[in-house]
Coordinates of C-alpha atoms and ligand atoms in Angstrom, one line a residue:
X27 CA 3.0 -33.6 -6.7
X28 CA 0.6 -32.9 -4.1
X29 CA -2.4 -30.3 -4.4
X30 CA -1.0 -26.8 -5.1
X31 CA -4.3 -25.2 -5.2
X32 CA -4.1 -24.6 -1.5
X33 CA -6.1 -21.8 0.7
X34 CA -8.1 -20.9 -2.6
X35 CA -10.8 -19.3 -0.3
X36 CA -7.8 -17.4 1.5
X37 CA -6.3 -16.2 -1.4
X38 CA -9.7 -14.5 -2.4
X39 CA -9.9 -13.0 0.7
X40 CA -7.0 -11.9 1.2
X41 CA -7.1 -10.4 -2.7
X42 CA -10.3 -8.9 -1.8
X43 CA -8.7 -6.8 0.9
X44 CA -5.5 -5.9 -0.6
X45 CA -7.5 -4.4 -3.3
X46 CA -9.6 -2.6 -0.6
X47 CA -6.1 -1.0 0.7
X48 CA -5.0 -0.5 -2.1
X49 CA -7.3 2.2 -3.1
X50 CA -5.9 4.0 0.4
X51 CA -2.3 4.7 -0.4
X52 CA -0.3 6.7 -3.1
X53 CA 1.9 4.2 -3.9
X54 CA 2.8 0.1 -3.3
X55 CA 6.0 -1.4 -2.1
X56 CA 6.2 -4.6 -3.5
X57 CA 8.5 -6.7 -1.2
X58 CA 9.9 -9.7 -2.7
X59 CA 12.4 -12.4 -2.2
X60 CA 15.8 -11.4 -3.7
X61 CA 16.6 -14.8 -4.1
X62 CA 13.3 -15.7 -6.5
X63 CA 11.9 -12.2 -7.7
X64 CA 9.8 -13.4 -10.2
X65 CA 8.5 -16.5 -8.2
X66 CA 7.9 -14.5 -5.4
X67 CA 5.2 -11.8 -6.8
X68 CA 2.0 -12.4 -7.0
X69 CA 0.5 -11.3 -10.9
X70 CA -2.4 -10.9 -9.6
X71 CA -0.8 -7.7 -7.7
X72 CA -0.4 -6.2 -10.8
X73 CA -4.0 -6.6 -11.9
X74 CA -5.5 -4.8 -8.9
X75 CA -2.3 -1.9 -9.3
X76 CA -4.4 -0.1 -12.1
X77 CA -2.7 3.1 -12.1
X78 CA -1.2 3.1 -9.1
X79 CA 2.7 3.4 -8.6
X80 CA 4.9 1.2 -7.4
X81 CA 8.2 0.2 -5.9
X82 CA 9.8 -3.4 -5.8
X83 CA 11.7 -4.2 -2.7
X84 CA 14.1 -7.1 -3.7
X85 CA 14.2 -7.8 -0.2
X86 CA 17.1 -10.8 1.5
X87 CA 19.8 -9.3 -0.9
X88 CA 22.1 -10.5 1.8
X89 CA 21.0 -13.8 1.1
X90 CA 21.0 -13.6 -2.9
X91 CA 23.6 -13.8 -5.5
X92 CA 25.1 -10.3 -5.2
X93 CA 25.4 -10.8 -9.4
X94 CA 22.0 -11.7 -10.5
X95 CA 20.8 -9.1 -8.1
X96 CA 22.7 -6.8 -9.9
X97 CA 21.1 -8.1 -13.3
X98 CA 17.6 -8.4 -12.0
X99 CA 17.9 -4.8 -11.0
X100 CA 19.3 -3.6 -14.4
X101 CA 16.4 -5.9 -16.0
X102 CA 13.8 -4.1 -13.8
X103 CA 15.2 -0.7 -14.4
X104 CA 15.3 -0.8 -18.2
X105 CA 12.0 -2.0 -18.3
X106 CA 11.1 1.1 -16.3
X107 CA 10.1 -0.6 -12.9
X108 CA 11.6 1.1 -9.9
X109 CA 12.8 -1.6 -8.2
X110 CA 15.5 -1.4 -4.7
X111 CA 18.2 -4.3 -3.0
X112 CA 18.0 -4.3 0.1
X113 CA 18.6 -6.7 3.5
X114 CA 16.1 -5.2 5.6
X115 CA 17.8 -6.9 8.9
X116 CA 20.6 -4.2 8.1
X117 CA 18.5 -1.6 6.6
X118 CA 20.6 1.2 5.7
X119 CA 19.3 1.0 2.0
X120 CA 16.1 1.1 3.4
X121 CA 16.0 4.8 4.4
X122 CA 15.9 5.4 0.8
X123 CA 12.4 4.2 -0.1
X124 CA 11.0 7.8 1.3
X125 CA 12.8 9.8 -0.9
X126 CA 11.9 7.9 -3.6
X127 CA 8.6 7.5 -3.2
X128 CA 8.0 11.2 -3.2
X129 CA 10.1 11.6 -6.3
X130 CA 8.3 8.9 -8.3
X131 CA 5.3 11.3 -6.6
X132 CA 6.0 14.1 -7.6
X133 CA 3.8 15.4 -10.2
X134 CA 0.9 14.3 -7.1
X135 CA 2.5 15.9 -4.7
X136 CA 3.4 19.4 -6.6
X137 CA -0.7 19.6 -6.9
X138 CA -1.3 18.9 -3.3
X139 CA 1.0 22.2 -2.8
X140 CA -0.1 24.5 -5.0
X141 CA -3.8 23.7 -3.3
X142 CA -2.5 25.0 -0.2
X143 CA -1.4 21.8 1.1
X144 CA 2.4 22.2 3.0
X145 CA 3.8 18.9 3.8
X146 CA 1.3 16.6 1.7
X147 CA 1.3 12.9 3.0
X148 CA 2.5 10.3 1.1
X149 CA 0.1 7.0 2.0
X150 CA 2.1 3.6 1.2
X151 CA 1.5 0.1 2.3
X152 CA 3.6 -3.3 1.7
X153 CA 2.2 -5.9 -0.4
X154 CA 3.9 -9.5 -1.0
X155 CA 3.6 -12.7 -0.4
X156 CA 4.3 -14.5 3.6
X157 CA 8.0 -14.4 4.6
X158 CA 9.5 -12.2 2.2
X159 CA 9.6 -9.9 5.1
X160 CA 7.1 -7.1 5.4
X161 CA 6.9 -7.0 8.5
X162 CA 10.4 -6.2 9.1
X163 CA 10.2 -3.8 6.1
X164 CA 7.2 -2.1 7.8
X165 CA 9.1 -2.3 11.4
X166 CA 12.3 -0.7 10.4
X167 CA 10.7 2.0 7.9
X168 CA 8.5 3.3 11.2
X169 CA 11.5 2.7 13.5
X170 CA 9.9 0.4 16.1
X171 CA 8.4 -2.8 16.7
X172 CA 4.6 -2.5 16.1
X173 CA 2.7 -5.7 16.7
X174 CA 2.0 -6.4 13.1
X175 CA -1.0 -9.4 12.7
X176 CA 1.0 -11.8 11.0
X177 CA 0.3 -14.0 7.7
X178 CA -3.3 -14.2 8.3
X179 CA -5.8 -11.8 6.4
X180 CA -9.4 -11.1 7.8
X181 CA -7.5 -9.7 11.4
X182 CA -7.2 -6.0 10.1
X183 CA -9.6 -4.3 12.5
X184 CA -8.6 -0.6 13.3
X185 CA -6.2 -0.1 11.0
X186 CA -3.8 2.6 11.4
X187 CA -1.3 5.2 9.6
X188 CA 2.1 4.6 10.9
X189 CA 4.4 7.3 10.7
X190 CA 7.6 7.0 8.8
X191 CA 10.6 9.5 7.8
X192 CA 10.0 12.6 5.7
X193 CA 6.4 12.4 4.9
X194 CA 5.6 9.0 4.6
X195 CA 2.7 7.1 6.6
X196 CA 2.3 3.4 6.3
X197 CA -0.4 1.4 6.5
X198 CA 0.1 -0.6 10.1
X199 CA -0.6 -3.6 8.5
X200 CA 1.2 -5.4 5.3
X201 CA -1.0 -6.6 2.8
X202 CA -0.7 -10.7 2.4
X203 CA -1.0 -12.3 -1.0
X204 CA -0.6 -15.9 -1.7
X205 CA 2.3 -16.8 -4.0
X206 CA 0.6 -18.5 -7.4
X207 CA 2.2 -21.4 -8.8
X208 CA 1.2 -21.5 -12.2
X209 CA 4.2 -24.2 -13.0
X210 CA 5.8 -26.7 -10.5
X211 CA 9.5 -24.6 -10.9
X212 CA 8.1 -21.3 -9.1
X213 CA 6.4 -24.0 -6.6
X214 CA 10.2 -25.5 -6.6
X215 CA 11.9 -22.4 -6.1
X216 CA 9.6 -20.9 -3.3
X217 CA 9.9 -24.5 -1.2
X218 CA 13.6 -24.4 -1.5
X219 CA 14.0 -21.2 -0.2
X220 CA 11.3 -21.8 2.7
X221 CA 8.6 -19.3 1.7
X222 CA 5.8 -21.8 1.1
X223 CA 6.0 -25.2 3.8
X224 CA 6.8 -28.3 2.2
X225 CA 3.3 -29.6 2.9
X226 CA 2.8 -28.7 -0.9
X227 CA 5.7 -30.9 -1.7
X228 CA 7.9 -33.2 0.0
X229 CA 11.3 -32.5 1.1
X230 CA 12.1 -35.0 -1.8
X231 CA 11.0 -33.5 -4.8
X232 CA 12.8 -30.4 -3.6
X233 CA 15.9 -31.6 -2.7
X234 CA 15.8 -33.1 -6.3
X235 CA 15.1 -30.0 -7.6
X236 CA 17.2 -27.8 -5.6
X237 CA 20.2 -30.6 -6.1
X238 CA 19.9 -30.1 -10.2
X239 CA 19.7 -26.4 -9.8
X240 CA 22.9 -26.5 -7.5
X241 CA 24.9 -28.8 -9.9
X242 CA 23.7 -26.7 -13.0
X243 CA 24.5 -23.2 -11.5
X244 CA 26.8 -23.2 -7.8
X245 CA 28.8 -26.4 -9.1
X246 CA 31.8 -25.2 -6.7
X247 CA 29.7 -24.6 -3.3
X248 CA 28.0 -28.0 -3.8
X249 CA 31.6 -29.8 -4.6
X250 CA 33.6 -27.1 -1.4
X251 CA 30.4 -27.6 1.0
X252 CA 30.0 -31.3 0.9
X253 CA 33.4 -32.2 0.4
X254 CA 32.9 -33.7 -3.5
X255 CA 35.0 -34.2 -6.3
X256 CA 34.3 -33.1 -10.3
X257 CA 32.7 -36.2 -10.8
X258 CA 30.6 -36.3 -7.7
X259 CA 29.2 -33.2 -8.7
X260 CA 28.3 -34.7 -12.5
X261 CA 26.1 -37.6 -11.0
X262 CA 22.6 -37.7 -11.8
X263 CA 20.9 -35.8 -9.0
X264 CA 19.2 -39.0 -7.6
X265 CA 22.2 -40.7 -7.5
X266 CA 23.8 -37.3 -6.0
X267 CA 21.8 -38.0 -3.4
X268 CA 22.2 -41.5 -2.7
X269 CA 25.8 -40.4 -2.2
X270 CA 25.1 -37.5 0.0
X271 CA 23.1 -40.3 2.3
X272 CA 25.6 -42.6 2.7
X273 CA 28.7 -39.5 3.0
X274 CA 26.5 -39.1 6.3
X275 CA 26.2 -42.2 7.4
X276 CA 22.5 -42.0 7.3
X277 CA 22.0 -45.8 5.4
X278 CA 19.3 -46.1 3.0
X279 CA 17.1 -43.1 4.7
X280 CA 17.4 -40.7 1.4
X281 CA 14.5 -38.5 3.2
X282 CA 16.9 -37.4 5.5
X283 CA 19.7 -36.4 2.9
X284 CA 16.8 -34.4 1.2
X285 CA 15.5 -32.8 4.4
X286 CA 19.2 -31.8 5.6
X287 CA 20.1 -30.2 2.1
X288 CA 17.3 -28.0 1.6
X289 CA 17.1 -27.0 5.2
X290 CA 20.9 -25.9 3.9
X291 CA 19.9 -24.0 1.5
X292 CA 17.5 -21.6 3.3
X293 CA 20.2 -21.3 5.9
X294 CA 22.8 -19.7 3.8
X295 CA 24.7 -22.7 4.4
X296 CA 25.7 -23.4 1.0
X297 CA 26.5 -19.4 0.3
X298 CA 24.5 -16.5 -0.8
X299 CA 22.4 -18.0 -4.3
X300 CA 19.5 -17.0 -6.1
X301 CA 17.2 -19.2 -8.3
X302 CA 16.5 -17.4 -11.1
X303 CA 18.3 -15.8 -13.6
X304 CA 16.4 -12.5 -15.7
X305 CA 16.3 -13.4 -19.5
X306 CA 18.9 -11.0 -20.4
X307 CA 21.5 -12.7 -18.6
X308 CA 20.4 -16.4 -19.6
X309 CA 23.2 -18.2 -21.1
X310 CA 25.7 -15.7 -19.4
X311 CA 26.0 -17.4 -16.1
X312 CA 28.4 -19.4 -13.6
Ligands
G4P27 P1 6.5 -11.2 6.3 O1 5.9 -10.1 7.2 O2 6.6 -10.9 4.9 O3 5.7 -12.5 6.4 O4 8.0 -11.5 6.7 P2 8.7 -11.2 8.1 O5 9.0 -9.7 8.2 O6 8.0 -11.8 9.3 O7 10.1 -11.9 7.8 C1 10.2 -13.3 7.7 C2 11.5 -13.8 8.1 O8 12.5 -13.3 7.3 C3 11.9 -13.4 9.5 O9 12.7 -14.4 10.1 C4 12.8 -12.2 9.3 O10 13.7 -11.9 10.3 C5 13.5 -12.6 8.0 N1 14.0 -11.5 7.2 C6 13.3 -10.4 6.9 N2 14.0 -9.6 6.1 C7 15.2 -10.2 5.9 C8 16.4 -9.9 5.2 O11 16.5 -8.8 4.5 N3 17.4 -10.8 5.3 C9 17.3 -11.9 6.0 N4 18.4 -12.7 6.1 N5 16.2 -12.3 6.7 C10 15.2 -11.4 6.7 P3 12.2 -15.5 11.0 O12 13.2 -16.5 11.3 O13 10.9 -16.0 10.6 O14 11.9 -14.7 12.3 P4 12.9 -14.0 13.3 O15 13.9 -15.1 13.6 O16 13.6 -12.8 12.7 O17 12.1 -13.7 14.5

């Protein structure tokens, strides 16, 4: 496996100044991928939280396994987390985060009224990882298309408070962390679905992983999608593969089966799926 201790210096950095903004808002929408919404937060977020309150975004529902949603939003909830689905391209859900942001603010915001304040603000920002969608969190919660600086920290000059509905402001800019693979599987999990490039793996290794995943847990997509038969879908993933290749004519050139199946994958083109399951549900799946 190649180096996946990449950007270190970024990562400080960009930890530095999420902690900075941090300290400026009331409360922290976590966005993460609906598909992988373990693998896709950053503990180190939690760390530099302290007190502060917080809302998950399980963002990309549309593209996730309505089910484990469903269970990774009980999970969340009876662990006390607030936590929201949403598909922020169609963000009807998304209107509402202000709501409940003030009630999980209450207590905060009852003070700031009984000193005299009217209409207290509340201050939020969105943290996550690149490409769980932020930006388009950030664009639909303000109602227009602000230029937002993109997946690069250090480029947050004049920052700004963007105004929202109700009450809320937003920070004008999301707050970038770097995803953290402490074991190859999160690594696995965030190349498959195209939030980290393949540069940290190749399309191999994913395809291999992302074909054993497929066969354990969306046996009848692999079998409907690719046109294969019970025992097709029991190979050996390697040997999966080999059949994949030469099902599309493409000889002995296996890097091309790989590179076609995962770029499937974060299409949709092999359905709505998600890659992890919370522990609760373990054992109680497809
Ligand atoms: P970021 O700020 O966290 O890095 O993410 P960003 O909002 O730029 O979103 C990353 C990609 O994910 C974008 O696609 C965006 O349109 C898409 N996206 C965001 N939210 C959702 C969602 O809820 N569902 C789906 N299906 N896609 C979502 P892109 O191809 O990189 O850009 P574009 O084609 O939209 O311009």
């Amino acid at each position: 496996m190649a180096n996946i201790n990449w950007f270190p210096g970024h990562m400080q950095k960009a930890r530095r100044e999420v902690a900075e903004k941090i300290k400026q808002v009331d409360i922290v929408f976590e966005v993460v991928d609906a598909r992988v919404p373990e693998s896709s937060r950053n503990p180190m977020l939690l760390e530099m939280l302290a007190q502060k309150p917080m809302i998950s975004i399980l963002n990309k529902a549309d593209l996730a396994d309505p089910n484990r949603t469903k269970q990774w939003i009980e999970q969340y909830q009876a662990a006390g987390r607030e936590a929201i689905a949403i598909d922020a391209q169609h963000a009807r859900r998304l209107q509402q985060l202000p709501q409940l942001a003030e009630k999980i603010l209450a207590d905060k915001l009852a003070k700031k009224r009984a000193r005299g304040i009217r209409n207290p603000h509340v201050r939020a920002m969105c943290i996550g990882i690149p490409n769980v969608g932020k930006s388009t969190i950030l664009n639909r919660l303000v109602q227009k298309n602000i230029a937002v600086t993109g997946n690069r920290p250090g480029v947050t000059k004049n920052q700004q408070w963007l105004k929202a509905s109700g009450n809320l402001e937003l920070l004008d800019t999301p707050g970038i962390l770097w995803p953290k693979f402490d074991d190859q599987e999160i690594g696995m999990r965030l190349a498959l679905t195209g939030a980290i490039a393949e540069t940290a793996f190749t399309a191999d290794e994913v395809a291999l992983w992302g074909v054993a995943y497929f066969q354990q847990n969306y046996r009848n997509v692999l079998r409907k999608h690719y046109g294969l038969t019970d025992e097709d879908v029991a190979l050996a993933p390697a040997d999966l593969i080999k059949l994949l290749t030469k099902k599309f004519g493409y000889g002995e050139e296996f890097d091309r089966t790989a590179v076609r199946f995962n770029n499937d994958v974060r299409k949709g083109e092999l359905g709505r799926y998600t890659l992890e399951v919370p522990t609760k549900a373990q054992g109680n799946q497809e």
